[in-house]
Amino acid sequence: MLLASLPMQSAAISLEECYTLARNNYPLVRQYELTEAMSRYSFENAAMGYVPQISIGAQATLQSDVTEFPGAFDRLLAAAGVEMTGLSHDQYKVQLDIRQTIWDGGYSKAQREAVKAQAEVSRLTLDKDIDALKTRINQMYFGILVMEENIRTSLYMDTLMTSNMKVVESAVRNGTALASDIDNIRVELLTLRQERSQLESAVRTYKDMLAIMIGRRIEDSEEFETPEAVLVDTSLNQRTELLLFDARIREIQQQKRMLDVAVMPKFALFAQGWYGKPGLNIFDDMVYNRMSWNGIAGITFQWDISAFCTRKNDLRNISLSQRSIELQRDVFQWNTSLQQTQIQNEIERMYEMKASDDEIVRLRESVRKVSESKYRNGVITVNELLRDIMNENRAKTGRSRHELELLKNIYDLKIMLNQ
């Protein structure tokens, strides 16, 4: 178990708040609605498998030849006083077709499950892309914290150097120090203020970049709270990528299910009704040559046995695709394990440094105070005093940097494990 950060309850801007605002402001979030709508429409279409299929059509044809009696039979009919005009070469039909599936071999159900699997893959793909936002937020947020802490340390050192410069100025007036000592302190003070100005500019830049990500302006007066530490279970990896790999495997398994139902026979009821000529009673049409109402109904059986020809290779391709995804998942877990180990080792190193940082700062502060006393008594030069002041500055800056880097690494681990 390792420690990870959680925001404190305060009015300041929190890391979790930035996560939420960035996610809501990210343009890709709108893709969720589009993906959900497309999946819903596809699912509704897939559910139409047992809905009656109704079609209306019409046709007019002119035929080169039509059904007719042999000439000898026509002569016999004529001798009996019967005139058979025969079918006309122009034929017309307006038709209504109705088809009701009785059993489709499970195709409709398999298609609906395939749509669900595709929708889950699409959703998790979006989740993965949006999860990457947290890493970018971490970089901005902790960068701001580090620089603001450095600014506070710089202000402390500014006060310290200004106080010592007054001591040196007094010593120069009393003739116990050189005027160049004042110049040395003034140079260090100006350099310190230049560095602080650069830090303030960098903080504003980071805040502006973060403001774009979270969708609102961040004022200079707003504070960023330092996250606290809580436990993270390093044995629990909930990465979205792992869920996505599993979803892609389920999608492939649905493709196999579609192959299974593709070789199943299908049964359906049908009915056809049309108005036109010729109709079902050919003899009546040959005599009267007129438009008539006609209808037919029945049951159909269809079995596409050609699907068996490609089924074996299709199953092999599906199996290879699944093995490829499983291999990608193994590679991802292997890389994640390496990254996790690296971050955990860095966290442990930071904890060890953190344990000694306070002592280093205490000792540097003590040395600086002694040096101030020595300088007032003329024991050391101003350069030696400045050296000890800057050593204290580096110790304080290093301590705050280590503390925030520790939190950032812990939160990076938290994001890596999606906790």
Coordinates of C-alpha atoms in Angstrom, one line a residue:
M1 CA 0.0 0.0 0.0
L2 CA 1.2 3.5 -0.9
L3 CA 0.0 7.0 -0.1
A4 CA -1.9 9.1 -2.6
S5 CA -3.4 12.5 -2.4
L6 CA -6.9 13.7 -1.7
P7 CA -8.0 17.3 -1.7
M8 CA -8.6 19.1 1.6
Q9 CA -11.9 20.7 2.3
S10 CA -11.4 24.4 1.7
A11 CA -12.5 27.3 -0.5
A12 CA -9.3 27.0 -2.5
I13 CA -9.1 25.3 -5.9
S14 CA -8.6 21.6 -5.5
L15 CA -7.1 18.9 -7.7
E16 CA -10.4 16.9 -7.8
E17 CA -12.3 20.0 -8.8
C18 CA -9.9 20.5 -11.7
Y19 CA -10.4 16.9 -12.8
T20 CA -14.2 17.4 -12.8
L21 CA -14.1 20.7 -14.6
A22 CA -11.6 19.6 -17.2
R23 CA -13.7 16.5 -18.0
N24 CA -16.9 18.5 -18.4
N25 CA -15.1 21.1 -20.5
Y26 CA -13.3 18.7 -22.8
P27 CA -14.8 18.8 -26.3
L28 CA -14.6 15.0 -26.6
V29 CA -17.2 14.6 -23.9
R30 CA -19.8 15.6 -26.4
Q31 CA -18.9 12.4 -28.3
Y32 CA -20.6 10.4 -25.6
E33 CA -24.0 11.7 -26.6
L34 CA -23.3 11.0 -30.3
T35 CA -22.0 7.5 -29.5
E36 CA -25.0 6.7 -27.3
A37 CA -27.5 8.0 -29.9
M38 CA -25.8 5.9 -32.7
S39 CA -25.8 2.8 -30.6
R40 CA -29.5 3.3 -29.7
Y41 CA -30.5 3.6 -33.3
S42 CA -28.4 0.6 -34.3
F43 CA -29.9 -1.4 -31.5
E44 CA -33.4 -0.4 -32.5
N45 CA -32.7 -1.5 -36.1
A46 CA -31.3 -4.8 -34.9
A47 CA -34.5 -5.4 -33.0
M48 CA -36.6 -5.1 -36.1
G49 CA -35.8 -8.7 -37.1
Y50 CA -39.2 -10.0 -36.2
V51 CA -41.2 -6.9 -37.3
P52 CA -43.3 -7.6 -40.4
Q53 CA -41.6 -6.5 -43.6
I54 CA -44.1 -4.7 -45.9
S55 CA -43.4 -3.5 -49.4
I56 CA -45.4 -2.0 -52.3
G57 CA -44.4 -2.1 -55.9
A58 CA -45.8 -1.7 -59.4
Q59 CA -44.6 -2.6 -62.8
A60 CA -45.7 -2.3 -66.5
T61 CA -44.2 -4.6 -69.1
L62 CA -44.3 -5.2 -72.8
Q63 CA -43.5 -8.8 -73.7
S64 CA -42.3 -10.2 -77.0
D65 CA -44.2 -13.3 -76.4
V66 CA -47.0 -14.6 -74.1
T67 CA -48.5 -17.9 -73.2
E68 CA -51.1 -19.1 -75.8
F69 CA -52.8 -22.2 -77.0
P70 CA -51.5 -24.2 -80.0
G71 CA -53.0 -23.3 -83.3
A72 CA -54.9 -26.6 -83.6
F73 CA -56.6 -26.1 -80.2
D74 CA -57.6 -22.5 -81.3
R75 CA -59.3 -23.9 -84.4
L76 CA -61.2 -26.4 -82.3
L77 CA -62.4 -23.7 -80.0
A78 CA -63.4 -21.5 -83.0
A79 CA -65.3 -24.5 -84.5
A80 CA -67.2 -24.7 -81.2
G81 CA -68.0 -21.0 -81.4
V82 CA -65.6 -20.0 -78.6
E83 CA -63.3 -17.0 -79.2
M84 CA -60.1 -17.0 -77.2
T85 CA -58.3 -13.6 -77.5
G86 CA -55.3 -14.8 -75.5
L87 CA -53.0 -12.8 -73.2
S88 CA -52.0 -9.3 -74.2
H89 CA -48.4 -8.4 -74.7
D90 CA -48.8 -5.4 -72.3
Q91 CA -49.0 -6.5 -68.7
Y92 CA -49.5 -4.5 -65.5
K93 CA -49.3 -5.1 -61.8
V94 CA -49.6 -3.2 -58.5
Q95 CA -48.4 -5.5 -55.7
L96 CA -48.3 -5.6 -51.8
D97 CA -45.9 -8.0 -50.2
I98 CA -45.9 -8.9 -46.5
R99 CA -43.3 -11.1 -44.8
Q100 CA -43.2 -12.1 -41.2
T101 CA -40.1 -13.9 -39.8
I102 CA -41.0 -16.9 -37.7
W103 CA -37.5 -17.9 -36.7
D104 CA -34.2 -16.4 -37.9
G105 CA -31.8 -18.8 -36.2
G106 CA -31.0 -16.3 -33.5
Y107 CA -29.6 -13.7 -35.9
S108 CA -31.6 -10.8 -34.5
K109 CA -30.5 -11.5 -30.9
A110 CA -26.9 -12.0 -31.9
Q111 CA -27.0 -8.7 -33.8
R112 CA -28.4 -6.8 -30.8
E113 CA -25.6 -8.3 -28.6
A114 CA -23.1 -7.2 -31.2
V115 CA -24.4 -3.7 -31.1
K116 CA -24.1 -3.7 -27.3
A117 CA -20.5 -4.9 -27.6
Q118 CA -19.6 -2.2 -30.1
A119 CA -21.2 0.5 -28.0
E120 CA -19.2 -0.6 -25.0
V121 CA -15.9 -0.5 -27.0
S122 CA -16.8 3.0 -28.2
R123 CA -17.6 4.2 -24.7
L124 CA -14.4 2.8 -23.1
T125 CA -12.3 4.2 -25.9
L126 CA -13.7 7.7 -25.0
D127 CA -13.0 6.9 -21.3
K128 CA -9.4 6.1 -22.1
D129 CA -8.9 9.3 -24.0
I130 CA -10.5 11.4 -21.2
D131 CA -8.5 9.6 -18.5
A132 CA -5.4 11.0 -20.1
L133 CA -6.6 14.5 -19.1
K134 CA -5.8 13.7 -15.5
T135 CA -2.1 13.3 -16.2
R136 CA -2.0 16.7 -18.0
I137 CA -3.9 18.3 -15.1
N138 CA -1.3 16.8 -12.7
Q139 CA 1.5 18.5 -14.6
M140 CA -0.2 21.9 -14.5
Y141 CA -1.5 21.7 -11.0
F142 CA 1.7 20.5 -9.2
G143 CA 3.8 22.8 -11.4
I144 CA 1.8 25.7 -10.0
L145 CA 2.2 24.4 -6.5
V146 CA 6.0 24.0 -6.8
M147 CA 6.5 27.5 -8.3
E148 CA 4.2 29.2 -5.8
E149 CA 6.1 27.5 -2.9
N150 CA 9.4 28.7 -4.5
I151 CA 8.0 32.2 -4.7
R152 CA 7.1 32.1 -1.0
T153 CA 10.6 30.9 -0.2
S154 CA 12.0 33.7 -2.4
L155 CA 10.0 36.3 -0.5
Y156 CA 11.3 34.9 2.8
M157 CA 14.9 35.1 1.5
D158 CA 14.2 38.6 0.2
T159 CA 13.2 39.7 3.7
L160 CA 16.3 37.9 5.2
M161 CA 18.7 39.6 2.7
T162 CA 17.1 43.0 3.2
S163 CA 17.6 42.6 6.9
N164 CA 21.2 41.6 6.5
M165 CA 21.8 44.5 4.1
K166 CA 20.7 46.9 6.7
V167 CA 23.3 45.4 9.1
V168 CA 26.0 45.7 6.4
E169 CA 25.0 49.3 5.7
S170 CA 25.3 50.1 9.4
A171 CA 28.7 48.4 9.4
V172 CA 29.9 50.5 6.4
R173 CA 28.8 53.7 8.2
N174 CA 30.8 52.6 11.2
G175 CA 33.8 51.8 9.1
T176 CA 33.9 48.2 10.0
A177 CA 32.8 46.9 6.5
L178 CA 33.5 47.8 2.9
A179 CA 31.0 49.5 0.6
S180 CA 31.5 46.6 -1.8
D181 CA 29.8 44.3 0.8
I182 CA 26.6 46.2 0.2
D183 CA 27.0 45.8 -3.6
N184 CA 27.4 42.0 -3.1
I185 CA 24.2 41.7 -1.2
R186 CA 22.4 44.0 -3.6
V187 CA 23.5 41.9 -6.6
E188 CA 22.2 38.7 -4.9
L189 CA 19.0 40.5 -3.9
L190 CA 18.4 41.7 -7.5
T191 CA 19.1 38.2 -8.9
L192 CA 16.7 36.8 -6.4
R193 CA 14.0 39.2 -7.5
Q194 CA 14.6 38.5 -11.1
E195 CA 14.2 34.8 -10.5
R196 CA 11.0 35.5 -8.6
S197 CA 9.6 37.6 -11.4
Q198 CA 10.3 34.7 -13.8
L199 CA 8.5 32.4 -11.5
E200 CA 5.5 34.7 -11.2
S201 CA 5.3 34.9 -15.0
A202 CA 5.6 31.1 -15.3
V203 CA 2.8 30.6 -12.7
R204 CA 0.5 32.9 -14.7
T205 CA 1.3 31.0 -17.8
Y206 CA 0.5 27.7 -16.1
K207 CA -2.7 29.1 -14.6
D208 CA -3.8 30.3 -18.1
M209 CA -3.2 26.9 -19.6
L210 CA -5.0 25.2 -16.7
A211 CA -7.9 27.7 -17.1
I212 CA -8.3 26.7 -20.8
M213 CA -8.5 23.0 -19.7
I214 CA -11.0 23.5 -16.9
G215 CA -13.1 26.1 -18.8
R216 CA -12.9 29.1 -16.4
R217 CA -10.5 31.9 -15.6
I218 CA -8.2 31.5 -12.6
E219 CA -7.5 34.8 -10.8
D220 CA -4.1 35.6 -9.3
S221 CA -5.7 35.8 -5.9
E222 CA -7.1 32.3 -6.0
E223 CA -5.1 29.7 -4.0
F224 CA -4.3 26.1 -4.9
E225 CA -4.7 23.7 -2.0
T226 CA -2.0 21.1 -1.4
P227 CA -3.5 17.6 -1.6
E228 CA -3.3 15.4 1.5
A229 CA -2.2 11.8 1.5
V230 CA -4.3 8.7 1.6
L231 CA -3.7 5.0 0.9
V232 CA -3.7 3.6 -2.7
D233 CA -4.0 -0.2 -3.2
T234 CA -1.1 -0.9 -5.6
S235 CA -2.4 -4.4 -6.1
L236 CA -5.6 -3.1 -7.7
N237 CA -5.2 -2.1 -11.3
Q238 CA -8.5 -0.6 -12.7
R239 CA -7.1 0.9 -15.9
T240 CA -9.7 1.7 -18.5
E241 CA -7.4 0.2 -21.1
L242 CA -7.8 -3.2 -19.4
L243 CA -11.6 -2.9 -19.5
L244 CA -11.3 -1.9 -23.2
F245 CA -9.2 -5.0 -24.0
D246 CA -11.9 -7.2 -22.4
A247 CA -14.7 -5.3 -24.3
R248 CA -12.9 -5.8 -27.6
I249 CA -12.6 -9.5 -26.8
R250 CA -16.3 -9.7 -26.1
E251 CA -16.9 -7.8 -29.4
I252 CA -14.9 -10.5 -31.2
Q253 CA -16.8 -13.3 -29.5
Q254 CA -20.0 -11.7 -30.7
Q255 CA -18.6 -11.9 -34.2
K256 CA -18.2 -15.6 -33.7
R257 CA -21.8 -15.8 -32.5
M258 CA -22.9 -14.1 -35.8
L259 CA -21.0 -16.7 -37.7
D260 CA -22.9 -19.4 -35.8
V261 CA -26.3 -18.0 -36.6
A262 CA -25.4 -17.3 -40.2
V263 CA -25.5 -21.1 -41.0
M264 CA -28.9 -21.6 -39.3
P265 CA -32.0 -22.1 -41.5
K266 CA -34.7 -19.4 -41.4
F267 CA -38.5 -19.7 -41.6
A268 CA -41.0 -17.0 -42.5
L269 CA -44.6 -16.5 -43.4
F270 CA -45.4 -14.4 -46.5
A271 CA -48.4 -13.0 -48.3
Q272 CA -48.7 -11.3 -51.7
G273 CA -51.6 -9.5 -53.1
W274 CA -51.8 -7.7 -56.5
Y275 CA -54.1 -6.0 -58.9
G276 CA -53.3 -6.4 -62.6
K277 CA -53.1 -8.7 -65.5
P278 CA -52.4 -11.5 -66.0
G279 CA -53.6 -12.9 -62.7
L280 CA -53.5 -16.4 -61.3
N281 CA -56.3 -17.6 -63.5
I282 CA -54.6 -17.7 -66.9
F283 CA -57.5 -19.1 -68.8
D284 CA -59.8 -16.3 -67.5
D285 CA -57.3 -13.7 -68.6
M286 CA -56.9 -15.4 -72.0
V287 CA -60.7 -15.1 -72.5
Y288 CA -61.4 -11.7 -71.1
N289 CA -58.0 -10.0 -71.0
R290 CA -58.9 -7.8 -68.0
M291 CA -57.4 -6.6 -64.7
S292 CA -58.1 -8.7 -61.6
W293 CA -57.4 -9.1 -57.9
N294 CA -55.0 -11.9 -56.9
G295 CA -53.4 -13.1 -53.7
I296 CA -51.1 -15.8 -52.4
A297 CA -49.9 -16.8 -48.9
G298 CA -47.6 -19.4 -47.4
I299 CA -44.5 -20.3 -45.5
T300 CA -40.9 -20.1 -46.7
F301 CA -37.7 -22.0 -45.7
Q302 CA -34.3 -20.6 -46.5
W303 CA -30.9 -22.1 -45.7
D304 CA -27.8 -20.4 -47.0
I305 CA -25.4 -23.4 -47.0
S306 CA -22.7 -21.3 -48.8
A307 CA -21.8 -19.9 -45.4
F308 CA -20.3 -23.2 -44.5
C309 CA -17.7 -22.7 -47.2
T310 CA -16.0 -19.8 -45.5
R311 CA -16.9 -20.6 -41.9
K312 CA -13.7 -22.4 -41.1
N313 CA -11.4 -19.6 -42.2
D314 CA -13.7 -17.0 -40.7
L315 CA -13.4 -18.8 -37.3
R316 CA -9.7 -18.9 -37.7
N317 CA -9.5 -15.2 -38.3
I318 CA -11.6 -14.5 -35.3
S319 CA -9.4 -16.7 -33.1
L320 CA -6.3 -14.9 -34.4
S321 CA -7.9 -11.5 -33.7
Q322 CA -8.7 -12.5 -30.2
R323 CA -5.2 -13.8 -29.6
S324 CA -3.8 -10.6 -30.9
I325 CA -5.9 -8.5 -28.5
E326 CA -4.9 -10.8 -25.6
L327 CA -1.2 -10.3 -26.6
Q328 CA -1.7 -6.5 -26.7
R329 CA -3.2 -6.7 -23.2
D330 CA -0.3 -8.7 -21.9
V331 CA 2.2 -6.2 -23.4
F332 CA 0.2 -3.3 -21.8
Q333 CA 0.2 -5.0 -18.4
W334 CA 3.9 -5.6 -18.7
N335 CA 4.6 -2.0 -19.6
T336 CA 2.3 -0.8 -16.8
S337 CA 4.0 -3.0 -14.3
L338 CA 7.4 -1.5 -15.2
Q339 CA 6.0 2.1 -14.9
Q340 CA 4.4 1.2 -11.6
T341 CA 7.6 -0.2 -10.2
Q342 CA 9.5 2.9 -11.4
I343 CA 7.0 5.3 -9.7
Q344 CA 6.9 3.2 -6.5
N345 CA 10.7 3.3 -6.3
E346 CA 10.7 7.0 -6.9
I347 CA 8.0 7.4 -4.1
E348 CA 10.1 5.4 -1.7
R349 CA 13.2 7.5 -2.6
M350 CA 11.2 10.7 -2.0
Y351 CA 10.0 9.4 1.4
E352 CA 13.7 8.8 2.4
M353 CA 14.7 12.3 1.2
K354 CA 11.7 13.8 3.0
A355 CA 12.8 12.3 6.3
S356 CA 16.1 14.3 6.1
D357 CA 14.9 17.5 4.5
D358 CA 13.6 19.0 7.7
E359 CA 16.9 18.3 9.4
I360 CA 18.9 19.8 6.5
V361 CA 16.7 23.0 6.6
R362 CA 17.1 23.2 10.4
L363 CA 20.9 22.9 10.2
R364 CA 21.2 25.4 7.3
E365 CA 19.0 27.9 9.2
S366 CA 21.2 27.4 12.3
V367 CA 24.4 27.9 10.2
R368 CA 23.0 31.0 8.6
K369 CA 22.2 32.5 12.0
V370 CA 25.6 31.8 13.3
S371 CA 27.1 33.3 10.2
E372 CA 25.1 36.5 10.7
S373 CA 26.5 36.7 14.3
K374 CA 30.0 36.1 13.0
Y375 CA 29.7 38.7 10.3
R376 CA 28.5 41.3 12.9
N377 CA 31.6 40.4 14.9
G378 CA 33.9 40.7 11.9
V379 CA 34.8 37.0 11.9
I380 CA 33.7 36.1 8.3
T381 CA 33.2 38.1 5.1
V382 CA 29.9 39.0 3.5
N383 CA 30.5 36.4 0.7
E384 CA 30.6 33.7 3.3
L385 CA 27.4 35.1 4.8
L386 CA 25.7 35.1 1.4
R387 CA 26.9 31.6 0.8
D388 CA 25.1 30.4 4.0
I389 CA 22.0 32.4 3.2
M390 CA 21.8 30.8 -0.3
N391 CA 22.4 27.4 1.1
E392 CA 19.4 27.8 3.4
N393 CA 17.4 29.0 0.4
R394 CA 18.3 25.9 -1.6
A395 CA 17.5 23.7 1.4
K396 CA 14.0 25.2 1.8
T397 CA 13.4 25.1 -2.0
G398 CA 14.5 21.5 -2.2
R399 CA 12.3 20.5 0.7
S400 CA 9.2 22.0 -0.8
R401 CA 10.0 20.5 -4.2
H402 CA 10.5 17.1 -2.7
E403 CA 7.3 17.2 -0.8
L404 CA 5.3 18.2 -3.9
E405 CA 7.1 15.8 -6.2
L406 CA 6.2 13.1 -3.7
L407 CA 2.6 14.0 -3.9
K408 CA 2.7 14.3 -7.7
N409 CA 4.3 10.8 -8.1
I410 CA 1.7 9.4 -5.7
Y411 CA -1.1 10.9 -7.7
D412 CA 0.5 9.8 -11.0
L413 CA 0.4 6.3 -9.5
K414 CA -3.2 6.8 -8.5
I415 CA -4.1 7.8 -12.0
M416 CA -2.1 4.9 -13.5
L417 CA -4.1 2.4 -11.5
N418 CA -7.3 4.4 -12.1
Q419 CA -8.3 4.7 -8.5

